[in-house]
Each structure stands twice: as C-alpha cells, then as structure tokens.
XYZ file of C-alpha atoms in Angstrom:
664
model
C -117.202 17.361 10.482
C -119.450 15.036 9.416
C -117.913 12.817 6.956
C -116.463 9.567 7.228
C -113.384 8.506 6.122
C -112.264 8.473 3.463
C -114.719 10.984 1.960
C -113.275 13.725 4.701
C -109.857 13.265 3.178
C -111.667 14.147 -0.229
C -113.441 16.913 0.876
C -110.501 18.514 2.618
C -108.087 18.294 -0.634
C -110.849 19.464 -2.937
C -111.179 22.321 -0.387
C -107.340 22.537 0.158
C -107.126 22.799 -4.064
C -109.469 26.055 -4.218
C -107.983 28.216 -1.438
C -104.433 27.523 -2.927
C -105.996 28.148 -6.578
C -107.154 31.478 -5.021
C -104.395 32.559 -3.289
C -105.857 32.073 0.089
C -102.651 30.327 1.358
C -102.904 30.831 5.043
C -106.573 28.752 4.735
C -104.907 26.604 2.161
C -102.050 26.011 4.978
C -104.538 24.820 7.856
C -106.299 22.400 6.018
C -103.037 20.918 4.885
C -102.144 20.976 8.428
C -105.438 18.895 9.240
C -104.154 16.612 6.620
C -100.580 15.592 8.262
C -99.683 16.584 4.923
C -96.183 17.974 5.422
C -95.552 18.196 1.370
C -98.965 20.371 0.624
C -97.312 22.383 3.612
C -93.896 22.810 2.001
C -96.024 23.291 -1.801
C -97.926 26.297 -0.402
C -94.374 27.775 1.027
C -93.163 27.498 -2.526
C -96.068 29.080 -4.459
C -96.510 31.803 -2.140
C -94.476 34.754 -2.796
C -95.949 37.430 -0.868
C -93.328 37.535 1.774
C -95.702 38.794 4.887
C -98.171 36.075 3.737
C -95.082 33.776 4.167
C -94.087 35.105 7.820
C -98.112 34.679 8.511
C -97.931 30.851 7.775
C -94.609 30.249 9.253
C -96.227 31.559 12.725
C -99.296 29.420 12.148
C -96.800 26.155 11.479
C -94.813 27.610 14.616
C -97.728 27.450 16.916
C -98.821 24.102 15.619
C -95.084 22.908 16.375
C -94.381 21.566 12.887
C -90.961 23.041 12.066
C -89.503 23.089 8.722
C -86.513 23.443 7.130
C -86.508 26.976 5.576
C -83.496 28.873 3.101
C -84.922 32.011 4.379
C -83.328 32.694 8.082
C -86.490 35.418 8.563
C -89.015 32.592 8.082
C -86.867 29.901 10.436
C -86.785 32.340 12.702
C -90.503 32.693 12.843
C -91.113 29.087 12.095
C -88.602 27.713 15.021
C -90.701 30.004 17.461
C -87.208 31.559 18.992
C -88.696 35.281 18.899
C -91.694 33.383 20.626
C -90.696 34.989 24.464
C -89.437 38.119 22.828
C -93.098 38.449 21.954
C -94.836 36.949 24.572
C -93.028 39.624 27.323
C -93.745 42.526 24.602
C -97.723 41.654 24.936
C -97.080 41.337 29.215
C -95.453 44.794 28.865
C -98.195 46.429 26.809
C -100.767 44.304 29.368
C -98.913 45.250 32.774
C -98.478 41.789 33.497
C -94.357 41.820 33.837
C -93.998 41.625 37.759
C -93.534 38.268 39.347
C -96.730 37.525 40.957
C -96.720 36.383 44.908
C -97.651 32.830 45.708
C -99.713 34.851 48.367
C -101.775 36.806 45.902
C -103.300 33.631 44.414
C -103.873 31.317 47.878
C -105.306 34.848 49.250
C -105.246 33.297 53.028
C -106.506 36.214 54.132
C -109.750 35.432 52.837
C -110.044 31.946 54.134
C -111.634 31.295 57.555
C -109.727 28.316 58.662
C -105.727 28.438 59.487
C -104.235 25.815 56.431
C -102.092 23.926 58.591
C -100.233 21.263 56.172
C -96.609 19.474 55.873
C -94.040 21.941 55.308
C -92.486 19.517 52.977
C -95.694 19.276 50.669
C -96.683 22.507 51.368
C -93.042 24.107 50.083
C -93.341 21.824 47.127
C -97.011 23.166 45.953
C -95.876 27.047 46.590
C -92.944 26.063 43.844
C -95.305 24.880 41.740
C -97.478 27.449 42.265
C -95.173 29.952 41.742
C -93.736 28.133 38.629
C -97.549 28.272 37.167
C -98.308 31.948 37.792
C -94.568 33.334 36.111
C -94.583 30.784 33.438
C -92.118 32.474 30.516
C -91.907 35.723 32.500
C -88.217 35.043 33.422
C -88.793 36.221 37.133
C -90.081 34.300 40.196
C -90.581 35.717 43.771
C -89.304 32.262 45.446
C -85.921 31.402 42.970
C -84.960 34.888 42.271
C -84.851 36.348 45.871
C -83.830 32.827 47.906
C -81.358 30.650 45.875
C -82.004 28.139 49.056
C -85.594 27.557 47.986
C -84.730 24.665 46.304
C -82.913 22.835 49.294
C -85.877 23.592 51.469
C -87.825 21.204 49.455
C -86.459 17.640 50.939
C -85.569 14.156 49.557
C -87.367 13.717 45.852
C -88.923 16.742 46.333
C -85.684 19.182 44.999
C -86.318 17.216 41.356
C -89.377 19.003 40.747
C -88.104 22.469 42.605
C -85.397 22.468 40.307
C -87.169 21.865 37.164
C -89.617 25.000 37.814
C -86.899 27.357 37.188
C -87.331 25.642 33.360
C -91.127 26.676 33.226
C -90.065 30.275 34.572
C -87.973 30.720 31.667
C -90.313 29.037 28.964
C -89.394 29.400 25.439
C -86.164 31.856 26.507
C -83.560 29.873 24.371
C -80.701 32.342 25.104
C -81.362 33.347 28.636
C -82.778 30.716 29.713
C -80.607 27.767 29.858
C -78.006 30.460 31.834
C -80.028 31.117 34.363
C -80.664 27.041 35.049
C -77.421 26.373 34.602
C -75.997 27.725 38.043
C -77.740 24.385 39.883
C -76.253 22.155 37.619
C -72.522 21.789 39.748
C -74.810 21.154 42.737
C -73.944 18.353 44.707
C -77.145 16.609 45.320
C -77.968 14.746 42.573
C -81.596 15.304 42.836
C -80.708 18.762 42.015
C -78.882 17.982 39.254
C -82.129 15.287 37.424
C -84.167 18.836 37.815
C -81.561 20.779 36.194
C -82.121 18.495 33.355
C -85.699 18.278 33.383
C -85.449 22.314 33.599
C -83.103 22.238 30.390
C -85.542 20.644 28.403
C -88.985 22.592 29.256
C -87.050 25.466 28.916
C -86.691 24.647 25.393
C -90.039 23.155 24.873
C -91.430 24.197 21.345
C -88.473 26.163 20.358
C -86.511 25.266 17.673
C -82.698 26.124 17.734
C -80.231 25.539 14.653
C -77.698 24.848 17.348
C -79.207 22.153 18.941
C -78.405 23.045 23.308
C -80.987 20.670 24.380
C -79.264 17.717 22.459
C -76.194 18.385 23.848
C -76.433 18.815 27.127
C -79.053 16.057 28.011
C -77.976 13.145 25.669
C -74.624 11.957 28.002
C -77.198 11.940 31.218
C -79.284 9.620 29.900
C -77.139 6.968 31.133
C -75.767 8.510 34.333
C -75.568 6.311 37.500
C -78.176 8.068 39.060
C -82.159 6.982 38.379
C -83.477 10.153 38.822
C -81.170 12.095 36.728
C -81.295 9.761 34.230
C -85.375 10.096 34.136
C -85.129 14.048 33.988
C -82.635 13.932 31.231
C -85.270 11.393 29.317
C -88.118 14.146 29.855
C -86.161 16.722 28.887
C -85.550 15.085 25.504
C -89.051 15.105 24.945
C -90.159 17.823 26.227
C -87.183 19.736 24.444
C -88.205 18.136 20.707
C -91.731 17.607 21.014
C -93.749 16.904 18.267
C -90.381 17.224 16.311
C -89.718 13.742 14.942
C -86.088 13.871 15.531
C -84.277 10.819 14.837
C -81.171 11.640 17.323
C -84.025 11.133 20.134
C -85.287 7.421 18.759
C -81.474 6.504 18.496
C -80.875 7.614 21.822
C -84.286 6.260 23.641
C -84.985 3.035 21.996
C -82.313 1.461 23.503
C -83.351 2.148 26.866
C -86.902 0.913 26.145
C -85.349 -2.358 24.291
C -82.785 -2.811 28.258
C -84.855 -4.776 30.273
C -81.939 -4.503 32.925
C -83.065 -0.892 33.141
C -85.611 0.078 36.385
C -89.013 -0.229 34.726
C -89.894 3.564 35.244
C -86.982 4.670 33.137
C -88.066 2.552 30.311
C -91.752 3.572 31.077
C -90.438 7.578 31.170
C -88.056 6.921 27.871
C -91.025 5.079 25.913
C -93.275 8.258 26.954
C -90.792 10.701 25.661
C -90.958 9.137 22.492
C -93.876 9.406 22.158
C -93.965 13.168 22.540
C -91.324 13.438 19.931
C -93.424 11.030 17.467
C -97.025 11.676 18.051
C -98.844 9.833 15.481
C -96.329 8.947 12.841
C -97.222 4.905 13.809
C -93.568 4.375 14.150
C -93.119 0.707 13.660
C -89.780 0.582 15.319
C -90.352 2.342 18.461
C -94.253 0.401 18.823
C -93.027 -2.961 18.039
C -90.485 -2.268 21.251
C -92.768 -1.054 23.842
C -94.434 -3.843 22.852
C -91.800 -6.244 23.289
C -91.237 -5.048 26.313
C -94.244 -5.185 27.796
C -94.263 -9.118 26.680
C -90.838 -9.624 28.774
C -92.077 -8.104 31.907
C -93.191 -10.333 34.768
C -96.680 -9.977 36.316
C -95.260 -8.500 39.144
C -93.577 -5.526 36.971
C -96.880 -4.968 35.175
C -98.488 -3.542 38.251
C -95.714 -0.785 38.390
C -97.480 2.471 38.379
C -95.151 3.480 35.459
C -96.384 0.951 33.128
C -99.643 3.065 32.142
C -97.051 5.955 30.641
C -95.564 2.983 28.172
C -98.779 1.915 27.214
C -99.973 5.631 26.612
C -97.141 6.015 24.924
C -97.999 3.075 22.383
C -101.063 4.775 21.888
C -100.191 8.296 21.241
C -97.705 6.825 18.402
C -101.252 5.897 16.823
C -102.837 8.856 17.755
C -105.677 10.200 15.417
C -104.524 7.308 12.811
C -107.754 5.468 12.545
C -107.700 2.433 10.889
C -104.147 2.422 10.934
C -103.641 1.215 14.188
C -105.529 -2.265 13.782
C -102.843 -4.010 13.589
C -101.585 -2.728 16.878
C -104.869 -3.273 18.535
C -104.413 -7.438 17.483
C -101.178 -7.140 18.600
C -102.274 -5.967 22.096
C -104.071 -9.414 22.465
C -101.142 -11.099 22.991
C -100.060 -9.269 26.294
C -100.643 -10.272 29.868
C -103.942 -10.044 31.349
C -103.173 -7.369 33.651
C -102.426 -4.861 30.418
C -104.254 -6.433 27.690
C -107.728 -4.789 28.081
C -106.088 -1.436 29.391
C -103.913 -1.415 26.212
C -106.357 -2.420 23.852
C -108.471 0.415 24.747
C -106.292 3.064 25.276
C -104.700 2.427 21.771
C -108.373 1.848 19.895
C -109.120 5.831 21.959
C -105.929 7.470 20.782
C -106.138 6.301 17.600
C -109.677 7.689 16.840
C -108.801 11.249 19.071
C -110.478 14.020 17.999
C -112.961 12.146 15.332
C -116.011 12.159 16.882
C -116.763 8.776 15.803
C -120.086 7.687 17.366
C -119.413 4.324 17.141
C -116.288 3.930 19.059
C -117.831 5.956 21.655
C -120.727 3.526 22.285
C -118.444 0.722 22.253
C -116.944 2.400 25.296
C -119.785 3.215 26.734
C -121.050 -0.248 26.699
C -117.088 -1.608 27.780
C -118.138 0.889 31.454
C -121.876 -0.423 31.729
C -121.620 -4.196 30.708
C -119.020 -5.101 32.941
C -120.399 -3.771 36.175
C -122.962 -6.515 36.707
C -120.280 -9.260 35.552
C -117.597 -8.103 37.303
C -120.215 -8.419 40.634
C -120.643 -11.467 40.339
C -117.193 -12.577 39.670
C -115.900 -10.973 43.188
C -118.375 -13.080 45.265
C -117.628 -16.267 43.126
C -113.576 -15.194 43.577
C -113.847 -14.453 47.095
C -112.637 -17.250 49.405
C -109.634 -17.744 46.271
C -108.589 -14.237 47.255
C -108.384 -14.458 50.463
C -105.665 -17.607 50.317
C -103.928 -15.645 47.721
C -104.021 -12.015 48.141
C -100.308 -11.409 47.006
C -102.038 -12.205 42.871
C -101.184 -9.334 40.734
C -104.692 -7.615 39.782
C -105.537 -6.016 36.237
C -105.107 -2.691 35.631
C -108.447 -0.339 35.561
C -109.888 -0.631 32.175
C -112.675 1.023 32.844
C -111.149 4.189 34.232
C -109.654 4.849 30.488
C -112.993 4.066 29.071
C -113.913 7.191 30.411
C -111.027 9.325 29.219
C -111.219 7.579 26.002
C -115.006 8.598 25.019
C -113.994 12.497 25.960
C -110.835 12.014 23.954
C -112.916 10.873 20.876
C -115.354 13.650 21.384
C -112.966 16.575 21.999
C -112.966 19.082 19.215
C -116.271 17.992 17.957
C -118.676 20.775 18.802
C -122.046 18.824 18.631
C -120.527 15.523 20.136
C -118.759 17.569 22.741
C -122.073 18.479 23.819
C -123.513 15.084 23.686
C -120.411 13.715 25.587
C -120.949 16.909 28.381
C -124.652 14.963 29.034
C -123.837 11.670 28.655
C -120.998 11.189 30.652
C -122.885 12.027 33.858
C -124.938 8.796 33.600
C -121.701 6.644 34.478
C -122.129 8.641 38.077
C -125.749 6.587 38.244
C -124.011 3.196 36.833
C -120.638 3.056 38.390
C -120.771 3.541 42.407
C -117.815 2.730 44.020
C -117.421 -0.370 46.186
C -115.176 -1.005 48.939
C -111.870 -2.754 47.482
C -113.505 -2.404 43.943
C -111.015 -2.442 41.421
C -112.593 -1.552 38.207
C -114.615 1.586 38.587
C -114.939 4.269 35.811
C -116.037 6.787 38.294
C -112.764 8.516 39.859
C -111.796 9.007 35.925
C -115.102 11.158 35.136
C -113.648 14.359 36.340
C -110.832 14.301 34.184
C -113.291 13.139 31.458
C -114.794 16.693 31.599
C -111.277 18.275 31.789
C -110.402 16.903 28.529
C -113.549 18.281 27.070
C -112.543 22.141 27.677
C -109.094 22.462 29.128
C -108.322 26.089 29.460
C -111.973 26.482 28.816
C -113.637 27.307 32.191
C -117.519 26.010 31.359
C -119.584 26.701 34.092
C -121.678 23.979 33.958
C -118.994 21.902 34.160
C -117.349 23.825 36.916
C -120.548 23.154 38.385
C -120.625 19.501 38.451
C -117.060 19.368 39.636
C -117.022 20.945 42.667
C -119.987 19.007 43.679
C -117.671 15.837 43.051
C -114.717 17.880 44.733
C -116.705 16.963 47.964
C -117.329 13.051 46.935
C -117.669 10.515 49.326
C -114.749 8.958 47.344
C -111.238 10.521 47.962
C -109.852 9.434 44.886
C -112.583 11.209 42.838
C -112.739 14.164 45.094
C -109.261 14.783 44.398
C -109.147 14.073 40.346
C -112.516 16.711 40.359
C -110.293 19.289 42.169
C -107.240 18.769 39.543
C -109.872 18.838 36.707
C -111.187 22.431 38.025
C -107.560 23.465 37.818
C -107.397 21.927 33.859
C -110.602 23.270 33.169
C -109.717 26.604 34.065
C -105.920 26.938 33.541
C -104.542 29.970 32.124
C -108.018 32.052 32.551
C -107.469 33.652 36.092
C -111.455 32.288 36.544
C -112.505 34.506 39.648
C -115.083 32.125 40.362
C -112.718 28.746 40.191
C -110.487 30.619 42.300
C -113.152 31.352 44.770
C -114.372 27.938 45.100
C -110.678 26.344 45.123
C -110.085 29.146 48.357
C -112.960 27.359 49.772
C -111.565 23.874 49.172
C -108.721 24.962 50.441
C -110.783 25.649 54.333
C -112.302 22.675 53.662
C -109.304 20.356 53.117
C -107.242 22.301 55.623
C -106.938 19.350 58.262
C -103.092 17.418 58.605
C -104.682 14.263 57.230
C -105.964 15.720 53.794
C -102.437 17.229 53.477
C -102.652 15.683 49.803
C -105.325 16.741 49.269
C -104.623 20.426 49.548
C -101.500 19.865 47.619
C -104.048 19.358 44.826
C -105.883 22.375 45.854
C -103.073 24.101 45.315
C -101.661 22.533 42.091
C -105.103 23.612 40.576
C -104.999 27.029 41.817
C -101.638 27.661 40.253
C -103.013 25.914 37.112
C -105.532 28.726 37.582
C -103.300 31.471 37.315
C -101.123 30.104 34.856
C -98.629 32.707 33.191
C -101.279 35.349 35.027
C -104.021 34.510 32.906
C -101.948 34.945 29.707
C -101.612 31.355 28.626
C -103.478 28.238 27.667
C -102.779 24.666 27.352
C -106.048 23.694 25.027
C -104.532 21.622 22.563
C -106.932 22.814 19.988
C -105.913 25.610 17.934
C -107.307 27.742 14.989
C -110.658 27.838 16.108
C -110.646 24.222 16.708
C -110.086 23.534 13.606
C -106.297 22.034 14.534
C -105.353 19.489 17.137
C -101.955 19.723 18.227
C -100.455 16.091 18.468
C -97.629 16.987 20.892
C -100.429 18.931 23.103
C -102.550 16.411 23.803
C -99.773 13.625 24.563
C -98.747 16.467 27.074
C -102.190 16.885 28.793
C -102.898 13.139 28.258
C -99.756 12.668 31.009
C -100.912 14.578 33.408
C -104.674 13.277 32.927
C -103.097 9.643 33.144
C -100.893 10.155 35.998
C -104.314 11.193 38.051
C -106.052 8.351 37.079
C -103.236 6.406 40.195
C -102.556 10.121 41.670
C -101.631 8.475 44.811
C -98.725 6.635 43.558
C -97.603 9.286 40.681
C -98.437 12.798 41.780
C -99.164 12.280 45.217
C -95.205 10.311 45.833
C -92.186 10.817 43.981
C -93.602 11.463 40.366
C -94.857 14.734 41.053
C -92.547 16.075 38.367
C -95.118 14.835 36.100
C -97.205 17.756 36.561
C -94.663 19.250 34.180
C -96.222 17.314 31.321
C -98.617 20.035 30.350
C -95.417 22.185 29.345
C -95.874 21.059 25.670
C -99.168 22.269 25.537
C -99.182 25.648 26.745
C -98.981 28.382 24.638
C -99.876 32.335 24.678
C -103.717 33.613 25.061
C -102.641 36.949 23.817
C -103.705 38.139 20.484
C -100.710 40.304 19.277
C -100.080 42.135 15.994
C -96.682 42.640 14.681
C -95.924 44.336 10.895
C -94.150 41.961 8.304
C -90.217 43.547 9.696
C -90.998 42.129 13.010
C -92.371 45.059 15.107
C -95.001 45.045 17.440
C -97.673 47.557 16.125
C -100.941 48.407 17.714
C -104.253 47.251 15.557
C -108.199 47.991 16.474
C -109.774 44.712 16.776
C -113.256 43.677 17.475
C -114.008 41.151 20.148
C -117.020 39.306 21.028
C -118.857 36.007 20.221
C -118.019 33.970 16.863
C -121.013 33.783 14.723
C -121.553 30.989 11.978
C -121.228 33.471 8.433
C -121.040 29.818 5.948
C -123.233 30.320 3.010
C -124.049 33.975 3.887
C -124.122 36.495 1.347
C -121.843 39.961 1.040
C -119.402 40.242 3.711
C -121.319 39.525 7.190
C -119.730 40.369 10.522
C -117.947 37.595 11.905
C -118.531 38.734 15.755
C -121.546 39.704 17.566
C -121.833 41.369 21.179
C -118.377 42.879 20.120
C -116.020 45.445 22.355
C -113.470 47.352 20.015
C -110.196 47.089 21.793
C -106.453 47.547 20.906
C -104.356 44.936 20.717
C -102.531 42.981 22.356
C -105.081 41.967 24.411
C -106.417 38.549 25.835
C -108.573 36.593 24.183
C -111.244 34.053 26.453
C -112.049 30.649 24.915
C -115.038 31.516 23.884
C -114.143 34.699 22.099
C -113.481 35.489 18.676
C -111.712 38.648 17.141
C -111.291 40.443 13.969
C -109.270 43.184 12.893
C -111.032 46.327 11.830
C -109.523 50.046 11.147
C -106.238 50.844 8.722
C -104.782 47.486 9.268
C -105.602 44.205 7.636
C -104.875 40.271 8.738
C -103.489 37.760 6.042
C -105.384 35.619 7.861
C -109.138 34.715 8.578
C -108.592 32.835 12.122
C -107.729 35.527 14.677
C -105.493 33.984 17.679
C -101.715 34.122 18.526
C -99.155 36.152 16.594
C -100.705 37.737 13.647
C -99.095 39.708 10.892
C -101.150 42.914 10.130
C -100.233 45.037 6.927
C -102.110 48.513 6.025
C -105.167 48.305 4.118
C -103.900 50.121 0.812
C -106.312 53.573 0.307
C -109.130 52.527 -2.247
C -112.749 54.014 -2.586
C -114.648 51.669 -0.426
C-alpha cells in the first residue's frame, strides 16, 4: 500500500510467487488480479489440481468481472456468473426477502408531517426507479407485474427509463429476464422500444453467455432512425459487456464516435459505453477517436452537457494506469480551452484512481485553492466585456472534477481515505458560491464524500451530507441528497431512511419537485435489493478495485455535476449507470457440487493479524450466525465448525468443504 512504482509491483510479484509456491491459489489469484496480469491468472488455473479450489477461483474472477475461457463447462458456468441469479435468489429465500417490496413501504408517507404534493409525471418516474432499485434482481415487482399500463403512465422521454426498469428487476436472469423484457419490444412507442434495448443490456450486465444474446438483440438497433433507440442500444451494449474487452463492441461503436454527423449525445454515450467495456486498457484506437471527435467540435457543441461523458470515457480508458496516461494528458493540451482544463484533470485523476498518490491529491487541492482568487479578479476585469458578448461559451467547471478527483485517488487506501474525509470539509471554507460563478467545487463536495464510501453508511459522512442537504445553494443540496443515497446504497440503514423521510417533508412544495425527485431516488438506493446488494467497487476486503464497477459509479457522479441538465432533464436513464457496480452483499456457502449448504460463521469487526504468531482470530466482538447472511460494510466473517473455506477472504459466494477428521 505504501510503496511507489515500480517497487509496489515487485513486492506484489514476490508475494504472488510465494502464495503460488505454497499452493495458496485463492490468495495468489487476488494478487494476480491486482497486478492486472491475465497470464498469471491463467497460470494459476493450470497449476491448481484441486477442483473445489478452482471453482472458488472462478467465482472470485466472476465477481471481479474477469471472464476467462475455460475448457471445463463447470468452471465456465461459475466464472461467467450464469448461476449468480440462482444463488442470489436462494440466499433471498433463506433470508425471507423474496416478496416484492412496495414503494409505500419505502416512502412511509404516514410518518411524514406534511402532505407531499408533486407533479404526477415526475412522481411516477421516481416511483418507477424506487420500485426497480428495491426489487433489483428478484424478478418480481409490484408496479410492472400487476399493471401492464404503468410504463405508459410515464409520459414522453420518461417512458424510456420506465421500460428499462424491467431490466433491473430481472438483473442477472439471462434466461427468464430477456423473455420478460421482450413483451414490450414490439410496442408502437419508440421510447418504449429504446427502454427495452437498455433493459436487455441491464439484464445481461455481469453475465457472460455463450450465445451472446445482447449482441444479437442490440447490434442492429445502434443505427436505428430514432435517436433514443440508438442511445438505449449503445448503453445496453456497454452494460451487457462491461469489463469484458469484447472486440465486437469496439468494432460496432467506434464508427459512431468518429461520425461527426451523429448527434453529440449519441457520440458521447458510444464513447462512455466503450469505456465500460474497455476500462483501464489504454486502448489507443478508442482514445484517438475520442480526442479527434472533441477536436472537431465547435465551441457551441462543446458546451453540450453530454460532452462530460466523452471526457469521462477518455479518463476511464486509462483507469489506474498511472504514468501510461502521460501521453494522453499532453494530447489534451491541444483541445479547445472550453474543455482543456476539465479533460486534463479528469484523465489525470482517473489514471491515479485508487493509488492514494499524495502528490496528485496535493496538486488537485492547489487547483481548487489557487484559482479562487484569480477567478474573482478576472470576473471583475471582464464584466463590461461579458455584458456585450453574453453568448460566448464558458469553459466547463474544472474545479468540480478536481474535488471529485481527490476522492477518486484516495479511495481504497484506508489512511488516505480518512485523511481525505477530514481535508475535504476545508473546501467549503475556501470555496463560496457566488451568484453566476461557474467555477465552484462546492456542489461536487457531497459527491466526493459519496465516492469515498459507496454502500458504506459512515455516520460521520452521513451527518455532513445531511447538513449540506439544507444548503443555500440548490445544486449542492440536491447533490448532498443523492450522495446520501449512494453512501447508504443497499444498506437499508434506518437512520438514513429517517433523514430522507424528513427531507421529503422539507421539500414537499411544487417548486421543489426536482429536489423531491432526488430524495425519492436516494430512498430507492437505500433500499437497493431490499438491503442485500452493494455498489462498492472495492472487493476482497478492499484489496481489489473493480474497474467496470468504478466506471459505473463515476457515470452517476459525473451526471450529478450538472444534475439539472442530466438526471433532472431527459437523461434520467443515467441513474442506471450504477448497474455494473451492483453485486450481492450476502455471504452464501456452497459445496463443490454447487448446492447451497448451511455453515457456521463468526461475524464481527476485522482485526489486523499481520505478523501475529499462532492462529489469532481474524474478527473481534463477533456473533456466530448460520449462512446465508448479510454482511454490513464494516463486518468481516470467518467460517467455523465442521466446514472450512478455500479462500482467506470471506465474502460473496464461498465454496466450503468439510474438515478432515484428525486430532486437534
């Protein structure tokens, strides 16, 4: 954690060799994945002769979305996540959470003082999202199952998100899910067909099927005459093949990015979809196409709100690659001044994502602090000029992405994250929002906190966000509410749910309809998967950072940087960008035959046992429970009793074998 390149890679390589030598294959696999070395991963599968251990390794790769080609069909099934839906529902059955959750049970309006009156279309759309989030992956949903006309109660562009919600309800169900979505694919309404295209991609997100149904269903639609259908198919392909590096997607979407005749949003979403499929690959062809497209655009086109997705895609192609992005950062100098600074910061912060690099964090802090004074002087000097030329395009707000970049670099490294939580609050003091000020990082501050602990309701952060949710700046308040949803996503945290109910009462008037919509979304995120799901990109006890999951979370947070023109306008379907980050929070134990078995587990707070002699307990303050069970963000588990696990990190789906009888 505390070594710099190239020493960190050398240390990990030595650890990998030691683990492999002593046949600790699951531990060696995690290091091979963190080194981003697919050849080492394949070598471990070849070297391992124990079938149950191979199954466990395939499950770890599947959770990380690292799909390999296996000769053994059993390993292929586990690695490709085709059994994920079955296991998830088996755990839900044991935990008694199979019954569909009603929206009223989440809103609990009877506990709210004032009657909530809203625009019915906005309210219906919020209800659709909340129901989809709460019932994600369960295949049953009160709204869409009982009422075939519900989709059509969402007028105009909202129908697209309503139809796409079917995909989230049937998440990972590659057999029944596509059939359930198909009944709307022949609708006369093009927006519903666009939503169905997006739903097909969402169903297949994180699942690799040998038949490639998403490619067959969506490939023709990327050239559809309707713009929304094209966008639905493009994003659908991005979600369906997130993290797979599938060449067919590059072949299909590259021409769209390069085609200057396409609408800007179609080009931007095509770039973002490719970033989902090829995160951290440093693909030169795609990055060149995106940079060329940005260079060709006029100043007016560069102010389009979707340009930020194109720039984010550029950064995500170089996710966690550090120095490899230097050439691209130099190339951004040739871009228009409107996006140049913004692009440079996005690419730089993505390149050092999860590294905890202190120099890069300090650089971003200096960008936020230094320019506070300079901008004031410039504004004063330019005032008469601006009055005469009001139509001049303004540069994108680079300070907002600098704030987000600080969290992006610090995340995953424990000490850096703690320091970052304390330092970020100073931005509030250094950065006051003035009327008409376009350069302020204040609105991004709640999003930075959200990125530091997604699906991890840390009460210190929740309290800060709750204060910011009453901020005088509406953009900051709205983002703080959304951030509360991201931080508590899938936790069902009662304290956060109570705070959000209070906010729904506070923002109950018609003029606050948009803020109330975001409150509802936050309530839906808190109830994600009835408390059985997480959107945290960090896995394996925070050792691994899943790139496709991080791109998904960043898609939502970058949308929120201009929330009035994205999520609160016609691009509300970008709320589904968190789908690649969704994975089960439940701990489920199976035997080598793939049958669910009950095992005893100690669940408690983890203890650092490095260099402690003997066999110290890995958790303290524990309770003994039977699996399946739901692990909170801070909990860790260890298997006890007659079973033993084949991996040192106990999370997700675990293969257990019975201990051999021998004298203790």
